[in-house]
mmCIF file of N, CA, C and O in Angstrom:
data_model
loop_
_atom_site.group_PDB
_atom_site.id
_atom_site.type_symbol
_atom_site.label_atom_id
_atom_site.label_comp_id
_atom_site.label_asym_id
_atom_site.label_seq_id
_atom_site.Cartn_x
_atom_site.Cartn_y
_atom_site.Cartn_z
ATOM 1 N N MET K 1 34.657 30.481 185.833
ATOM 2 C CA MET K 1 35.300 29.906 187.000
ATOM 3 C C MET K 1 35.830 28.503 186.694
ATOM 4 O O MET K 1 36.904 28.149 187.129
ATOM 5 N N LYS K 2 35.066 27.720 185.949
ATOM 6 C CA LYS K 2 35.476 26.363 185.613
ATOM 7 C C LYS K 2 36.756 26.366 184.775
ATOM 8 O O LYS K 2 37.632 25.527 184.959
ATOM 9 N N LYS K 3 36.879 27.330 183.872
ATOM 10 C CA LYS K 3 38.077 27.432 183.040
ATOM 11 C C LYS K 3 39.302 27.762 183.880
ATOM 12 O O LYS K 3 40.379 27.239 183.630
ATOM 13 N N VAL K 4 39.138 28.606 184.884
ATOM 14 C CA VAL K 4 40.250 28.985 185.757
ATOM 15 C C VAL K 4 40.733 27.773 186.544
ATOM 16 O O VAL K 4 41.940 27.527 186.660
ATOM 17 N N VAL K 5 39.803 26.981 187.063
ATOM 18 C CA VAL K 5 40.164 25.782 187.823
ATOM 19 C C VAL K 5 40.882 24.785 186.920
ATOM 20 O O VAL K 5 41.911 24.221 187.299
ATOM 21 N N CYS K 6 40.382 24.569 185.724
ATOM 22 C CA CYS K 6 41.021 23.658 184.775
ATOM 23 C C CYS K 6 42.422 24.142 184.403
ATOM 24 O O CYS K 6 43.361 23.350 184.315
ATOM 25 N N PHE K 7 42.557 25.431 184.212
ATOM 26 C CA PHE K 7 43.861 26.008 183.886
ATOM 27 C C PHE K 7 44.844 25.804 185.033
ATOM 28 O O PHE K 7 45.997 25.418 184.809
ATOM 29 N N CYS K 8 44.399 26.023 186.259
ATOM 30 C CA CYS K 8 45.266 25.837 187.432
ATOM 31 C C CYS K 8 45.689 24.379 187.568
ATOM 32 O O CYS K 8 46.847 24.087 187.859
ATOM 33 N N ILE K 9 44.782 23.473 187.340
ATOM 34 C CA ILE K 9 45.109 22.046 187.409
ATOM 35 C C ILE K 9 46.128 21.683 186.334
ATOM 36 O O ILE K 9 47.086 20.953 186.592
ATOM 37 N N LEU K 10 45.936 22.193 185.142
ATOM 38 C CA LEU K 10 46.864 21.935 184.052
ATOM 39 C C LEU K 10 48.266 22.445 184.397
ATOM 40 O O LEU K 10 49.256 21.738 184.189
ATOM 41 N N ILE K 11 48.356 23.635 184.932
ATOM 42 C CA ILE K 11 49.649 24.207 185.311
ATOM 43 C C ILE K 11 50.318 23.357 186.387
ATOM 44 O O ILE K 11 51.518 23.071 186.315
ATOM 45 N N LEU K 12 49.560 22.929 187.375
ATOM 46 C CA LEU K 12 50.122 22.094 188.437
ATOM 47 C C LEU K 12 50.636 20.764 187.902
ATOM 48 O O LEU K 12 51.684 20.277 188.318
ATOM 49 N N VAL K 13 49.899 20.179 186.976
ATOM 50 C CA VAL K 13 50.325 18.913 186.382
ATOM 51 C C VAL K 13 51.624 19.109 185.604
ATOM 52 O O VAL K 13 52.555 18.311 185.709
ATOM 53 N N LEU K 14 51.709 20.163 184.832
ATOM 54 C CA LEU K 14 52.909 20.422 184.045
ATOM 55 C C LEU K 14 54.116 20.701 184.929
ATOM 56 O O LEU K 14 55.233 20.278 184.623
ATOM 57 N N ILE K 15 53.908 21.408 186.007
ATOM 58 C CA ILE K 15 55.009 21.709 186.928
ATOM 59 C C ILE K 15 55.499 20.440 187.615
ATOM 60 O O ILE K 15 56.693 20.259 187.847
ATOM 61 N N SER K 16 54.602 19.545 187.944
ATOM 62 C CA SER K 16 54.979 18.345 188.687
ATOM 63 C C SER K 16 55.605 17.266 187.810
ATOM 64 O O SER K 16 56.076 16.260 188.321
ATOM 65 N N CYS K 17 55.630 17.460 186.515
ATOM 66 C CA CYS K 17 56.160 16.440 185.604
ATOM 67 C C CYS K 17 57.649 16.634 185.355
ATOM 68 O O CYS K 17 58.096 16.784 184.222
ATOM 69 N N ASN K 18 58.420 16.622 186.405
ATOM 70 C CA ASN K 18 59.864 16.724 186.273
ATOM 71 C C ASN K 18 60.462 15.338 186.209
ATOM 72 O O ASN K 18 60.058 14.438 186.940
ATOM 73 N N LYS K 19 61.425 15.168 185.345
ATOM 74 C CA LYS K 19 62.069 13.864 185.212
ATOM 75 C C LYS K 19 62.912 13.555 186.448
ATOM 76 O O LYS K 19 62.941 12.427 186.910
ATOM 77 N N TYR K 20 63.593 14.568 186.976
ATOM 78 C CA TYR K 20 64.476 14.382 188.122
ATOM 79 C C TYR K 20 64.145 15.391 189.211
ATOM 80 O O TYR K 20 63.655 16.480 188.937
ATOM 81 N N SER K 21 64.485 15.034 190.441
ATOM 82 C CA SER K 21 64.312 15.956 191.557
ATOM 83 C C SER K 21 65.371 17.058 191.460
ATOM 84 O O SER K 21 66.327 16.958 190.680
ATOM 85 N N ASN K 22 65.217 18.083 192.269
ATOM 86 C CA ASN K 22 66.171 19.196 192.237
ATOM 87 C C ASN K 22 67.575 18.737 192.617
ATOM 88 O O ASN K 22 68.559 19.187 192.036
ATOM 89 N N GLY K 23 67.674 17.839 193.597
ATOM 90 C CA GLY K 23 68.986 17.325 193.995
ATOM 91 C C GLY K 23 69.653 16.538 192.878
ATOM 92 O O GLY K 23 70.867 16.649 192.659
ATOM 93 N N THR K 24 68.868 15.765 192.166
ATOM 94 C CA THR K 24 69.411 14.981 191.054
ATOM 95 C C THR K 24 69.835 15.902 189.924
ATOM 96 O O THR K 24 70.881 15.692 189.304
ATOM 97 N N LYS K 25 69.044 16.927 189.664
ATOM 98 C CA LYS K 25 69.409 17.894 188.622
ATOM 99 C C LYS K 25 70.731 18.578 188.967
ATOM 100 O O LYS K 25 71.580 18.777 188.098
ATOM 101 N N LYS K 26 70.908 18.894 190.243
ATOM 102 C CA LYS K 26 72.150 19.543 190.679
ATOM 103 C C LYS K 26 73.334 18.591 190.496
ATOM 104 O O LYS K 26 74.398 19.001 190.023
ATOM 105 N N ALA K 27 73.149 17.330 190.859
ATOM 106 C CA ALA K 27 74.216 16.340 190.698
ATOM 107 C C ALA K 27 74.568 16.162 189.224
ATOM 108 O O ALA K 27 75.750 16.048 188.874
ATOM 109 N N LEU K 28 73.564 16.136 188.362
ATOM 110 C CA LEU K 28 73.824 16.008 186.923
ATOM 111 C C LEU K 28 74.581 17.221 186.389
ATOM 112 O O LEU K 28 75.470 17.081 185.557
ATOM 113 N N ALA K 29 74.226 18.391 186.891
ATOM 114 C CA ALA K 29 74.914 19.604 186.444
ATOM 115 C C ALA K 29 76.375 19.597 186.894
ATOM 116 O O ALA K 29 77.261 20.035 186.158
ATOM 117 N N GLU K 30 76.632 19.066 188.083
ATOM 118 C CA GLU K 30 77.995 19.026 188.612
ATOM 119 C C GLU K 30 78.802 17.864 188.044
ATOM 120 O O GLU K 30 80.018 17.829 188.192
ATOM 121 N N ALA K 31 78.137 16.912 187.394
ATOM 122 C CA ALA K 31 78.825 15.735 186.869
ATOM 123 C C ALA K 31 79.714 16.070 185.680
ATOM 124 O O ALA K 31 80.647 15.333 185.375
ATOM 125 N N GLY K 32 79.417 17.168 185.010
ATOM 126 C CA GLY K 32 80.241 17.582 183.876
ATOM 127 C C GLY K 32 80.244 16.555 182.759
ATOM 128 O O GLY K 32 79.197 16.183 182.234
ATOM 129 N N ASP K 33 81.456 16.061 182.422
ATOM 130 C CA ASP K 33 81.597 15.098 181.330
ATOM 131 C C ASP K 33 80.964 13.752 181.642
ATOM 132 O O ASP K 33 80.688 12.964 180.738
ATOM 133 N N ASN K 34 80.732 13.460 182.915
ATOM 134 C CA ASN K 34 80.162 12.177 183.313
ATOM 135 C C ASN K 34 78.639 12.191 183.376
ATOM 136 O O ASN K 34 78.033 11.230 183.841
ATOM 137 N N LYS K 35 78.020 13.250 182.901
ATOM 138 C CA LYS K 35 76.564 13.369 182.979
ATOM 139 C C LYS K 35 75.861 12.214 182.277
ATOM 140 O O LYS K 35 74.908 11.635 182.809
ATOM 141 N N GLN K 36 76.314 11.853 181.098
ATOM 142 C CA GLN K 36 75.666 10.771 180.350
ATOM 143 C C GLN K 36 75.785 9.445 181.083
ATOM 144 O O GLN K 36 74.845 8.655 181.113
ATOM 145 N N GLU K 37 76.935 9.195 181.687
ATOM 146 C CA GLU K 37 77.124 7.948 182.425
ATOM 147 C C GLU K 37 76.228 7.913 183.660
ATOM 148 O O GLU K 37 75.643 6.882 183.982
ATOM 149 N N LEU K 38 76.103 9.039 184.345
ATOM 150 C CA LEU K 38 75.236 9.113 185.513
ATOM 151 C C LEU K 38 73.774 8.900 185.120
ATOM 152 O O LEU K 38 73.028 8.206 185.814
ATOM 153 N N GLU K 39 73.358 9.442 183.982
ATOM 154 C CA GLU K 39 71.995 9.227 183.505
ATOM 155 C C GLU K 39 71.759 7.755 183.151
ATOM 156 O O GLU K 39 70.671 7.234 183.387
ATOM 157 N N LYS K 40 72.770 7.081 182.626
ATOM 158 C CA LYS K 40 72.640 5.650 182.339
ATOM 159 C C LYS K 40 72.396 4.869 183.626
ATOM 160 O O LYS K 40 71.570 3.958 183.664
ATOM 161 N N VAL K 41 73.121 5.218 184.670
ATOM 162 C CA VAL K 41 72.952 4.543 185.960
ATOM 163 C C VAL K 41 71.558 4.812 186.510
ATOM 164 O O VAL K 41 70.874 3.892 186.986
ATOM 165 N N LEU K 42 71.109 6.061 186.437
ATOM 166 C CA LEU K 42 69.779 6.403 186.929
ATOM 167 C C LEU K 42 68.693 5.654 186.166
ATOM 168 O O LEU K 42 67.740 5.148 186.761
ATOM 169 N N ASN K 43 68.838 5.552 184.859
ATOM 170 C CA ASN K 43 67.859 4.819 184.047
ATOM 171 C C ASN K 43 67.890 3.328 184.348
ATOM 172 O O ASN K 43 66.854 2.671 184.351
ATOM 173 N N PHE K 44 69.073 2.790 184.614
ATOM 174 C CA PHE K 44 69.205 1.378 184.949
ATOM 175 C C PHE K 44 68.434 1.059 186.222
ATOM 176 O O PHE K 44 67.685 0.093 186.288
ATOM 177 N N TYR K 45 68.599 1.897 187.244
ATOM 178 C CA TYR K 45 67.943 1.639 188.518
ATOM 179 C C TYR K 45 66.478 2.067 188.534
ATOM 180 O O TYR K 45 65.726 1.645 189.399
ATOM 181 N N LYS K 46 66.088 2.879 187.581
ATOM 182 C CA LYS K 46 64.698 3.324 187.512
ATOM 183 C C LYS K 46 63.771 2.174 187.130
ATOM 184 O O LYS K 46 62.634 2.104 187.603
ATOM 185 N N GLU K 47 64.239 1.267 186.304
ATOM 186 C CA GLU K 47 63.398 0.189 185.784
ATOM 187 C C GLU K 47 62.747 -0.612 186.907
ATOM 188 O O GLU K 47 61.557 -0.607 187.066
ATOM 189 N N ASP K 48 63.549 -1.315 187.661
ATOM 190 C CA ASP K 48 63.029 -2.111 188.775
ATOM 191 C C ASP K 48 64.187 -2.276 189.753
ATOM 192 O O ASP K 48 64.933 -3.241 189.685
ATOM 193 N N SER K 49 64.333 -1.333 190.636
ATOM 194 C CA SER K 49 65.526 -1.239 191.465
ATOM 195 C C SER K 49 65.781 -2.482 192.305
ATOM 196 O O SER K 49 66.918 -2.889 192.475
ATOM 197 N N ALA K 50 64.772 -3.127 192.842
ATOM 198 C CA ALA K 50 64.996 -4.298 193.694
ATOM 199 C C ALA K 50 65.639 -5.428 192.878
ATOM 200 O O ALA K 50 66.590 -6.066 193.349
ATOM 201 N N ASP K 51 65.146 -5.687 191.686
ATOM 202 C CA ASP K 51 65.728 -6.743 190.854
ATOM 203 C C ASP K 51 67.154 -6.421 190.438
ATOM 204 O O ASP K 51 68.015 -7.298 190.405
ATOM 205 N N ASN K 52 67.421 -5.164 190.124
ATOM 206 C CA ASN K 52 68.756 -4.775 189.695
ATOM 207 C C ASN K 52 69.762 -4.902 190.833
ATOM 208 O O ASN K 52 70.900 -5.301 190.613
ATOM 209 N N ILE K 53 69.372 -4.575 192.036
ATOM 210 C CA ILE K 53 70.275 -4.691 193.171
ATOM 211 C C ILE K 53 70.612 -6.157 193.410
ATOM 212 O O ILE K 53 71.763 -6.511 193.673
ATOM 213 N N ILE K 54 69.636 -7.031 193.296
ATOM 214 C CA ILE K 54 69.878 -8.458 193.477
ATOM 215 C C ILE K 54 70.842 -8.968 192.412
ATOM 216 O O ILE K 54 71.755 -9.738 192.706
ATOM 217 N N LYS K 55 70.688 -8.521 191.169
ATOM 218 C CA LYS K 55 71.598 -8.928 190.101
ATOM 219 C C LYS K 55 73.023 -8.509 190.399
ATOM 220 O O LYS K 55 73.969 -9.253 190.150
ATOM 221 N N ILE K 56 73.200 -7.312 190.932
ATOM 222 C CA ILE K 56 74.539 -6.799 191.214
ATOM 223 C C ILE K 56 75.175 -7.575 192.361
ATOM 224 O O ILE K 56 76.364 -7.861 192.349
ATOM 225 N N LEU K 57 74.392 -7.940 193.366
ATOM 226 C CA LEU K 57 74.926 -8.634 194.530
ATOM 227 C C LEU K 57 75.314 -10.079 194.242
ATOM 228 O O LEU K 57 76.079 -10.669 194.991
ATOM 229 N N ARG K 58 74.816 -10.665 193.196
ATOM 230 C CA ARG K 58 75.142 -12.063 192.863
ATOM 231 C C ARG K 58 76.481 -12.200 192.247
ATOM 232 O O ARG K 58 77.138 -11.520 191.721
#
């Protein structure tokens, strides 16, 4: 029983480790040639979004 619980927890952890949400994945798929540029923007804002927004507004 303990092995089954550990296995279920492992599966749940692996499933939840998605880099992007489903909506973001769809947007990346529809971006076509601009996918790399969109990923750059996402990575830029992922770091610390509040600081980056302030930098842009200045």
